[in-house]
CSV table of C-alpha atoms in Angstrom, one decimal:
chain,number,residue,atom,x,y,z
N,1,MET,CA,50.7,2.7,36.7
N,2,SER,CA,48.7,-0.5,36.6
N,3,THR,CA,49.2,-2.6,33.2
N,4,GLU,CA,46.5,-4.6,34.0
N,5,GLN,CA,43.6,-4.6,31.1
N,6,PRO,CA,40.2,-3.2,32.0
N,7,GLN,CA,37.5,-6.1,32.0
N,8,SER,CA,34.5,-4.0,30.8
N,9,PRO,CA,34.4,-0.4,29.4
N,10,PHE,CA,33.3,1.0,32.6
N,11,GLU,CA,36.8,0.2,34.1
N,12,THR,CA,38.6,2.0,31.2
N,13,ILE,CA,40.9,4.7,32.9
N,14,SER,CA,41.3,8.1,30.8
N,15,GLU,CA,44.8,8.3,29.5
N,16,THR,CA,44.5,12.3,29.6
N,17,GLU,CA,45.2,13.9,33.0
N,18,LEU,CA,44.0,17.2,33.4
N,19,SER,CA,45.7,19.8,35.6
N,20,ARG,CA,43.6,21.8,37.9
N,21,GLU,CA,44.1,24.9,35.6
N,22,ASP,CA,42.9,22.9,32.7
N,23,ARG,CA,39.5,21.7,34.7
N,24,TYR,CA,38.6,25.4,36.0
N,25,ARG,CA,39.1,26.6,32.3
N,26,GLN,CA,36.7,23.5,31.2
N,27,LEU,CA,34.4,24.5,33.7
N,28,PHE,CA,34.5,28.6,32.5
N,29,ASN,CA,33.9,27.4,29.0
N,30,GLY,CA,31.2,25.1,29.9
N,31,TYR,CA,28.9,27.3,32.0
N,32,VAL,CA,29.7,30.7,30.9
N,33,GLY,CA,32.1,31.3,27.7
N,34,THR,CA,30.3,28.9,25.6
N,35,PRO,CA,26.6,30.2,26.6
N,36,PHE,CA,27.7,33.7,26.4
N,37,ARG,CA,29.4,32.9,22.9
N,38,ILE,CA,26.1,31.2,21.6
N,39,ILE,CA,24.1,34.1,22.9
N,40,TRP,CA,26.0,37.0,21.2
N,41,THR,CA,25.9,35.1,18.0
N,42,ASP,CA,22.1,35.2,17.8
N,43,TRP,CA,20.2,38.8,17.3
N,44,ARG,CA,17.2,37.9,19.3
N,45,ALA,CA,19.3,36.9,22.3
N,46,ARG,CA,21.4,40.3,22.0
N,47,LEU,CA,18.4,42.4,21.5
N,48,GLY,CA,16.2,40.5,24.3
N,49,LEU,CA,19.2,40.8,26.7
N,50,ALA,CA,19.6,44.2,25.9
N,51,ILE,CA,16.0,45.2,26.6
N,52,ILE,CA,15.7,43.2,30.0
N,53,SER,CA,19.2,44.7,31.1
N,54,SER,CA,17.6,48.1,30.4
N,55,PHE,CA,14.7,47.0,32.7
N,56,LEU,CA,17.1,45.9,35.3
N,57,LEU,CA,18.9,49.1,35.3
N,58,MET,CA,15.5,50.9,35.3
N,59,GLY,CA,14.6,49.3,38.2
N,60,THR,CA,17.9,49.5,40.3
N,61,VAL,CA,19.9,52.5,39.2
N,62,GLY,CA,17.0,54.3,37.8
N,63,VAL,CA,15.1,55.1,41.2
N,64,SER,CA,18.3,56.5,42.5
N,65,LEU,CA,18.3,59.2,39.2
N,66,PHE,CA,14.8,60.0,39.4
N,67,ASP,CA,12.7,61.8,42.2
N,68,PRO,CA,9.7,60.0,43.5
N,69,PRO,CA,6.7,61.5,41.3
N,70,ARG,CA,4.6,63.9,43.3
N,71,ALA,CA,1.4,65.8,42.8
N,72,SER,CA,1.8,69.1,41.1
N,73,GLU,CA,5.7,68.8,40.4
N,74,GLY,CA,4.8,69.9,36.6
N,75,PRO,CA,2.1,71.0,34.6
N,76,LEU,CA,-1.2,69.3,34.4
N,77,LEU,CA,-1.4,66.9,31.4
N,78,LEU,CA,1.7,68.0,29.6
N,79,GLY,CA,2.0,66.0,26.3
N,80,ALA,CA,4.9,63.5,25.4
N,81,PHE,CA,8.3,64.9,24.1
N,82,GLN,CA,7.2,68.7,25.1
N,83,SER,CA,9.7,69.1,27.9
N,84,TRP,CA,13.2,67.8,29.0
N,85,ALA,CA,11.9,67.7,32.6
N,86,PHE,CA,9.1,65.6,31.8
N,87,PRO,CA,9.9,63.6,28.6
N,88,LEU,CA,6.5,61.3,28.5
N,89,GLY,CA,4.3,64.1,30.0
N,90,THR,CA,2.6,64.3,33.0
N,91,ASP,CA,-0.8,63.0,34.2
N,92,SER,CA,-3.8,64.8,35.4
N,93,LEU,CA,-2.1,65.4,38.9
N,94,GLY,CA,0.9,67.0,37.4
N,95,ARG,CA,3.4,63.8,38.0
N,96,GLY,CA,5.7,62.6,35.6
N,97,ILE,CA,4.7,59.8,33.5
N,98,LEU,CA,8.6,58.4,33.1
N,99,GLY,CA,9.2,58.9,36.7
N,100,GLN,CA,6.1,56.7,37.6
N,101,ILE,CA,7.1,54.0,35.1
N,102,VAL,CA,10.5,53.9,36.6
N,103,TYR,CA,9.4,53.7,40.3
N,104,ALA,CA,6.8,50.9,39.4
N,105,THR,CA,9.7,48.8,37.8
N,106,PRO,CA,11.4,47.2,40.8
N,107,ALA,CA,8.1,46.0,42.3
N,108,MET,CA,7.1,44.3,38.9
N,109,LEU,CA,10.6,42.8,38.7
N,110,LYS,CA,10.0,41.2,42.2
N,111,MET,CA,6.8,40.0,40.9
N,112,ILE,CA,8.0,38.6,38.0
N,113,THR,CA,10.9,36.8,39.4
N,114,ALA,CA,9.1,35.4,42.2
N,115,GLY,CA,6.2,34.1,40.2
N,116,ALA,CA,8.2,32.7,37.5
N,117,LEU,CA,10.9,31.2,40.0
N,118,PHE,CA,8.1,29.3,41.8
N,119,ALA,CA,6.0,28.1,38.8
N,120,THR,CA,9.2,26.8,37.2
N,121,THR,CA,11.0,25.3,40.2
N,122,MET,CA,7.6,23.3,41.0
N,123,ALA,CA,7.0,22.3,37.9
N,124,THR,CA,10.5,21.0,37.1
N,125,GLY,CA,11.0,19.1,40.4
N,126,TRP,CA,7.6,17.5,40.2
N,127,GLY,CA,7.5,16.5,36.4
N,128,LEU,CA,11.1,15.3,36.7
N,129,PHE,CA,10.7,13.1,39.7
N,130,ALA,CA,7.2,11.8,38.8
N,131,GLY,CA,8.4,10.8,35.5
N,132,TYR,CA,11.5,9.2,36.6
N,133,LYS,CA,10.2,7.1,39.5
N,134,GLY,CA,6.8,6.1,37.7
N,135,GLY,CA,4.6,3.4,39.2
N,136,THR,CA,2.5,4.4,42.3
N,137,ILE,CA,4.6,7.6,43.1
N,138,ASP,CA,3.9,8.9,39.5
N,139,ARG,CA,0.0,8.2,39.7
N,140,LEU,CA,-0.3,10.1,42.8
N,141,MET,CA,1.8,13.0,42.0
N,142,MET,CA,-0.1,13.2,38.6
N,143,SER,CA,-3.6,12.8,40.2
N,144,PHE,CA,-2.5,15.9,42.5
N,145,VAL,CA,-1.6,17.9,39.4
N,146,ASP,CA,-4.9,16.8,37.7
N,147,VAL,CA,-6.7,18.2,40.7
N,148,LEU,CA,-4.8,21.5,40.4
N,149,MET,CA,-5.5,21.9,36.7
N,150,THR,CA,-9.2,21.5,37.4
N,151,ILE,CA,-9.6,24.5,39.7
N,152,PRO,CA,-9.8,27.8,37.7
N,153,GLY,CA,-6.8,30.1,38.2
N,154,LEU,CA,-8.5,33.4,38.2
N,155,PRO,CA,-11.1,32.9,40.7
N,156,LEU,CA,-8.4,31.1,42.6
N,157,VAL,CA,-6.5,34.3,42.7
N,158,VAL,CA,-9.3,36.5,43.3
N,159,VAL,CA,-10.4,34.5,46.2
N,160,LEU,CA,-6.6,34.4,47.6
N,161,ALA,CA,-6.2,38.1,47.1
N,162,ALA,CA,-9.2,38.7,48.9
N,163,ILE,CA,-8.3,36.5,51.9
N,164,LEU,CA,-4.5,37.5,52.1
N,165,GLU,CA,-4.6,41.1,50.7
N,166,PRO,CA,-0.9,40.8,49.4
N,167,ARG,CA,1.1,44.0,49.5
N,168,ASN,CA,4.3,42.2,49.2
N,169,PRO,CA,5.4,42.2,45.4
N,170,TYR,CA,7.1,38.4,46.1
N,171,LEU,CA,3.7,36.8,47.6
N,172,VAL,CA,1.7,38.5,44.7
N,173,GLY,CA,3.9,36.9,42.0
N,174,ILE,CA,3.4,33.4,43.8
N,175,ILE,CA,-0.2,33.9,44.0
N,176,LEU,CA,-0.5,34.6,40.6
N,177,THR,CA,1.3,31.3,39.7
N,178,ILE,CA,0.0,29.3,42.4
N,179,ASN,CA,-1.7,26.7,40.2
N,180,GLY,CA,-0.1,27.7,36.9
N,181,TRP,CA,2.9,25.2,37.1
N,182,ALA,CA,0.5,22.3,37.1
N,183,GLY,CA,0.2,22.1,33.1
N,184,PHE,CA,4.1,22.3,32.6
N,185,ALA,CA,4.6,19.7,35.3
N,186,ARG,CA,2.5,17.2,33.3
N,187,GLN,CA,3.9,18.1,30.1
N,188,LEU,CA,7.5,17.6,31.5
N,189,ARG,CA,6.6,14.3,33.0
N,190,ALA,CA,5.6,13.2,29.6
N,191,GLU,CA,9.1,14.0,28.3
N,192,VAL,CA,11.2,12.1,31.2
N,193,LEU,CA,8.9,9.2,30.5
N,194,LYS,CA,10.6,8.9,27.0
N,195,LEU,CA,14.1,9.8,28.2
N,196,ARG,CA,14.3,7.6,31.2
N,197,GLN,CA,14.3,4.6,28.6
N,198,ASN,CA,17.5,5.7,27.0
N,199,SER,CA,20.7,3.6,27.0
N,200,TYR,CA,22.8,6.0,29.0
N,201,VAL,CA,20.2,6.4,32.0
N,202,GLU,CA,20.0,2.6,31.9
N,203,ALA,CA,23.8,2.5,32.1
N,204,SER,CA,23.8,4.9,35.1
N,205,ARG,CA,21.2,3.2,36.8
N,206,THR,CA,23.1,-0.2,36.5
N,207,MET,CA,26.2,1.5,37.9
N,208,GLY,CA,24.3,2.3,41.1
N,209,ILE,CA,24.5,6.2,40.5
N,210,SER,CA,21.9,8.2,42.8
N,211,THR,CA,18.6,9.2,41.5
N,212,PHE,CA,19.2,12.8,42.2
N,213,SER,CA,22.5,12.5,39.9
N,214,ILE,CA,20.5,10.8,37.2
N,215,ILE,CA,17.9,13.5,37.0
N,216,THR,CA,20.3,16.4,37.2
N,217,LYS,CA,23.0,15.2,35.0
N,218,ASP,CA,21.3,13.0,32.6
N,219,ILE,CA,18.1,14.0,32.2
N,220,LEU,CA,17.6,17.5,33.2
N,221,PRO,CA,19.9,18.9,30.5
N,222,ASN,CA,17.6,17.4,27.8
N,223,VAL,CA,14.5,19.2,28.9
N,224,MET,CA,16.3,22.6,29.5
N,225,PRO,CA,15.0,24.3,26.3
N,226,LEU,CA,11.4,23.5,27.8
N,227,ILE,CA,12.2,24.7,31.2
N,228,VAL,CA,13.6,28.1,29.7
N,229,VAL,CA,10.7,28.7,27.5
N,230,SER,CA,8.3,27.9,30.6
N,231,PHE,CA,10.3,30.5,32.8
N,232,VAL,CA,9.8,33.0,30.2
N,233,THR,CA,6.0,32.1,29.5
N,234,ARG,CA,5.3,32.4,33.3
N,235,ALA,CA,7.3,35.6,33.7
N,236,ARG,CA,5.0,37.0,31.0
N,237,ASN,CA,1.7,35.7,32.5
N,238,VAL,CA,2.8,37.4,35.7
N,239,ILE,CA,3.2,40.8,33.8
N,240,ILE,CA,-0.1,40.5,32.2
N,241,ALA,CA,-2.1,38.9,35.0
N,242,SER,CA,-0.7,41.7,37.7
N,243,VAL,CA,-1.3,44.6,35.1
N,244,GLY,CA,-5.1,43.3,34.7
N,245,LEU,CA,-5.8,42.7,38.5
N,246,TYR,CA,-4.2,46.1,39.3
N,247,PHE,CA,-6.3,47.7,36.8
N,248,LEU,CA,-9.5,45.9,37.7
N,249,GLY,CA,-8.6,46.8,41.3
N,250,ILE,CA,-8.7,43.3,42.5
N,251,LEU,CA,-5.1,43.3,44.1
N,252,PRO,CA,-4.5,45.9,46.9
N,253,SER,CA,-2.0,48.7,45.7
N,254,SER,CA,0.7,50.2,48.2
N,255,THR,CA,3.1,51.4,45.3
N,256,LEU,CA,3.0,52.5,42.0
N,257,ASN,CA,2.1,49.9,39.4
N,258,TRP,CA,1.7,50.2,35.6
N,259,GLY,CA,-1.9,48.6,36.0
N,260,LEU,CA,-2.8,51.4,38.4
N,261,MET,CA,-1.5,53.8,35.7
N,262,LEU,CA,-3.7,52.2,33.1
N,263,ASN,CA,-6.5,52.4,35.4
N,264,SER,CA,-6.1,56.0,36.2
N,265,ALA,CA,-5.6,57.2,32.6
N,266,TYR,CA,-8.5,54.8,31.2
N,267,THR,CA,-11.0,56.5,34.2
N,268,SER,CA,-9.8,59.9,33.2
N,269,GLY,CA,-10.9,59.4,29.9
N,270,GLY,CA,-7.4,58.5,28.3
N,271,ILE,CA,-8.7,56.2,25.6
N,272,TYR,CA,-11.1,59.3,24.3
N,273,SER,CA,-8.9,62.0,24.6
N,274,PRO,CA,-6.0,62.8,22.4
N,275,GLU,CA,-4.5,65.2,24.9
N,276,GLN,CA,-4.4,62.0,27.7
N,277,ALA,CA,-3.1,59.5,25.1
N,278,HIS,CA,0.5,59.6,26.1
N,279,TRP,CA,-0.8,58.7,29.8
N,280,LEU,CA,-2.5,55.6,28.8
N,281,TYR,CA,0.1,54.4,25.9
N,282,ALA,CA,3.1,54.9,28.0
N,283,PRO,CA,2.8,51.9,30.4
N,284,MET,CA,0.9,50.0,27.6
N,285,ILE,CA,4.3,50.4,25.6
N,286,THR,CA,6.6,49.5,28.4
N,287,ILE,CA,4.6,46.3,29.1
N,288,VAL,CA,4.7,45.2,25.4
N,289,LEU,CA,8.7,46.2,25.3
N,290,LEU,CA,9.3,44.0,28.5
N,291,SER,CA,7.2,41.1,27.1
N,292,LEU,CA,9.0,41.3,24.0
N,293,GLY,CA,12.6,41.3,25.4
N,294,LEU,CA,11.6,38.2,27.5
N,295,LEU,CA,10.2,36.4,24.5
N,296,LEU,CA,13.3,37.3,22.2
N,297,PHE,CA,15.9,36.3,24.9
N,298,ALA,CA,14.0,33.0,25.3
N,299,GLN,CA,14.1,31.9,21.5
N,300,GLY,CA,17.8,32.8,21.6
N,301,CYS,CA,18.8,30.9,24.6
N,302,ASP,CA,17.2,27.7,23.1
N,303,ARG,CA,20.4,27.6,20.8
N,304,ILE,CA,22.3,27.3,24.0
N,305,PHE,CA,20.7,23.8,24.9
N,306,ASN,CA,21.1,22.7,21.3
N,307,PRO,CA,23.9,19.9,21.3
N,308,ARG,CA,25.2,20.6,17.8
N,309,ILE,CA,25.4,24.0,18.4
N,310,ARG,CA,26.9,24.0,22.0
N,311,ALA,CA,29.5,21.4,20.8
N,312,ARG,CA,30.8,23.5,17.9
N,313,HIS,CA,31.2,26.8,20.1
N,314,ALA,CA,32.8,24.6,23.1
N,315,LYS,CA,35.3,23.3,20.6
N,316,LYS,CA,36.3,26.9,19.2
N,317,SER,CA,36.6,27.8,22.9
N,318,GLU,CA,39.0,25.0,23.5
N,319,ASN,CA,41.2,25.7,20.2
N,320,GLU,CA,41.3,29.4,21.3
N,321,SER,CA,42.3,28.3,24.9
N,322,SER,CA,45.0,25.9,23.7
N,323,ASP,CA,46.3,28.7,21.2
N,324,ASP,CA,46.7,31.1,24.3
N,325,ALA,CA,48.5,28.7,26.3
N,326,SER,CA,50.9,27.7,23.6
N,327,PHE,CA,51.6,31.3,23.0
N,328,HIS,CA,52.3,31.9,26.4
N,329,GLY,CA,54.3,28.8,26.8
N,330,GLU,CA,56.5,30.3,23.9
N,331,THR,CA,57.1,33.5,25.0
N,332,MET,CA,58.1,32.4,28.6
C-alpha cells in the first residue's frame, strides 16, 4: 500500500474495501430494498399500488378469465348485482358490463404507458440538456418549446387523428401527448439552471466528468420527484383525453373502450333512465378509480426521493444486513 499523502481531497483513497457481495447488497438496497421499504410505510403508496396492480392484473390475467363480450349473451339491460354471471349488469345488446370493462383495459394501459413515457422522456431529456448546456443551445431548444406551446393541443390531436386514423393504442397514446411535454420541459429546464450552479456540479465539471454522467448522476436525482409527478399527470391526461375523444367519436375505434361504453350508454338514454344507470356509471367509476390510484402512488413515491427519508431507510437496511451477516458468521 502506498504511504504517500494525498495532495488534494480528490486524491484521497477510501480506507474501506468492499467485497463483491457487499457491492451487490448495496446496489439491491439502493434500487430495490430502500424504495420498497419507503413505499410500504406510506398508506397512499400502498393503496395506489394495490389499485394499479389490480388494473394490471385485469388487463393481463383478467382477459383470460372472461369470455369476450358478445351480443345476446345475457338478458337486456340487467341491473348491477342481480346476477353472478353478470355482476355489473348488461347493456342494451345483452353484453356483460364487467366483460366490456375488462377487455377495454389492455388497450387503455398501452395508451397510458405509451403517452406518459413519450411525454416524460421528451420533456426530461429536452429540459435537462437545455438547462445544463445553456447559451445558444438553450435558446434554440427553448424557442422550439415555445413554438410547441403556442399550438393548441386539442385541434392538433383532432387533425392528426383525422390524417393518421390511428388504431394502434401505442400510437394513440403518443398522439394524445404530441405537444404535451413542452410545458414540463420548460419547467424542468428552470430547475436545472439552478442546480448547475451547485458546488458538486462545478466539482464534477472541474474533474472532467462527461456531460452525460453529470446530468444523470448529479442533476437527475434532484429532479426525480418532479419527473414522477409529471409521469402520473401525463398518464391521467391520456386517460381523460382518450375517453373524451372516443366518447365524441373523434378517434377511430377498433376495440372496446371505456369512452365508447360511455357514448353508447349516453346515446341510449342512460343519463335519464335509472334502469340504465349502471351502464353509464360502471365505466365512469373505473376511470376515476384508475386516476385515483395513479395520484396516490405518485404522492407516495415522492417520499422515495426525499434525501432525509431515503437516508434513514437506507441506514436501517444496512444495519439489518450487517446483523444478518454477523449472525451467519457466528453460526458457521
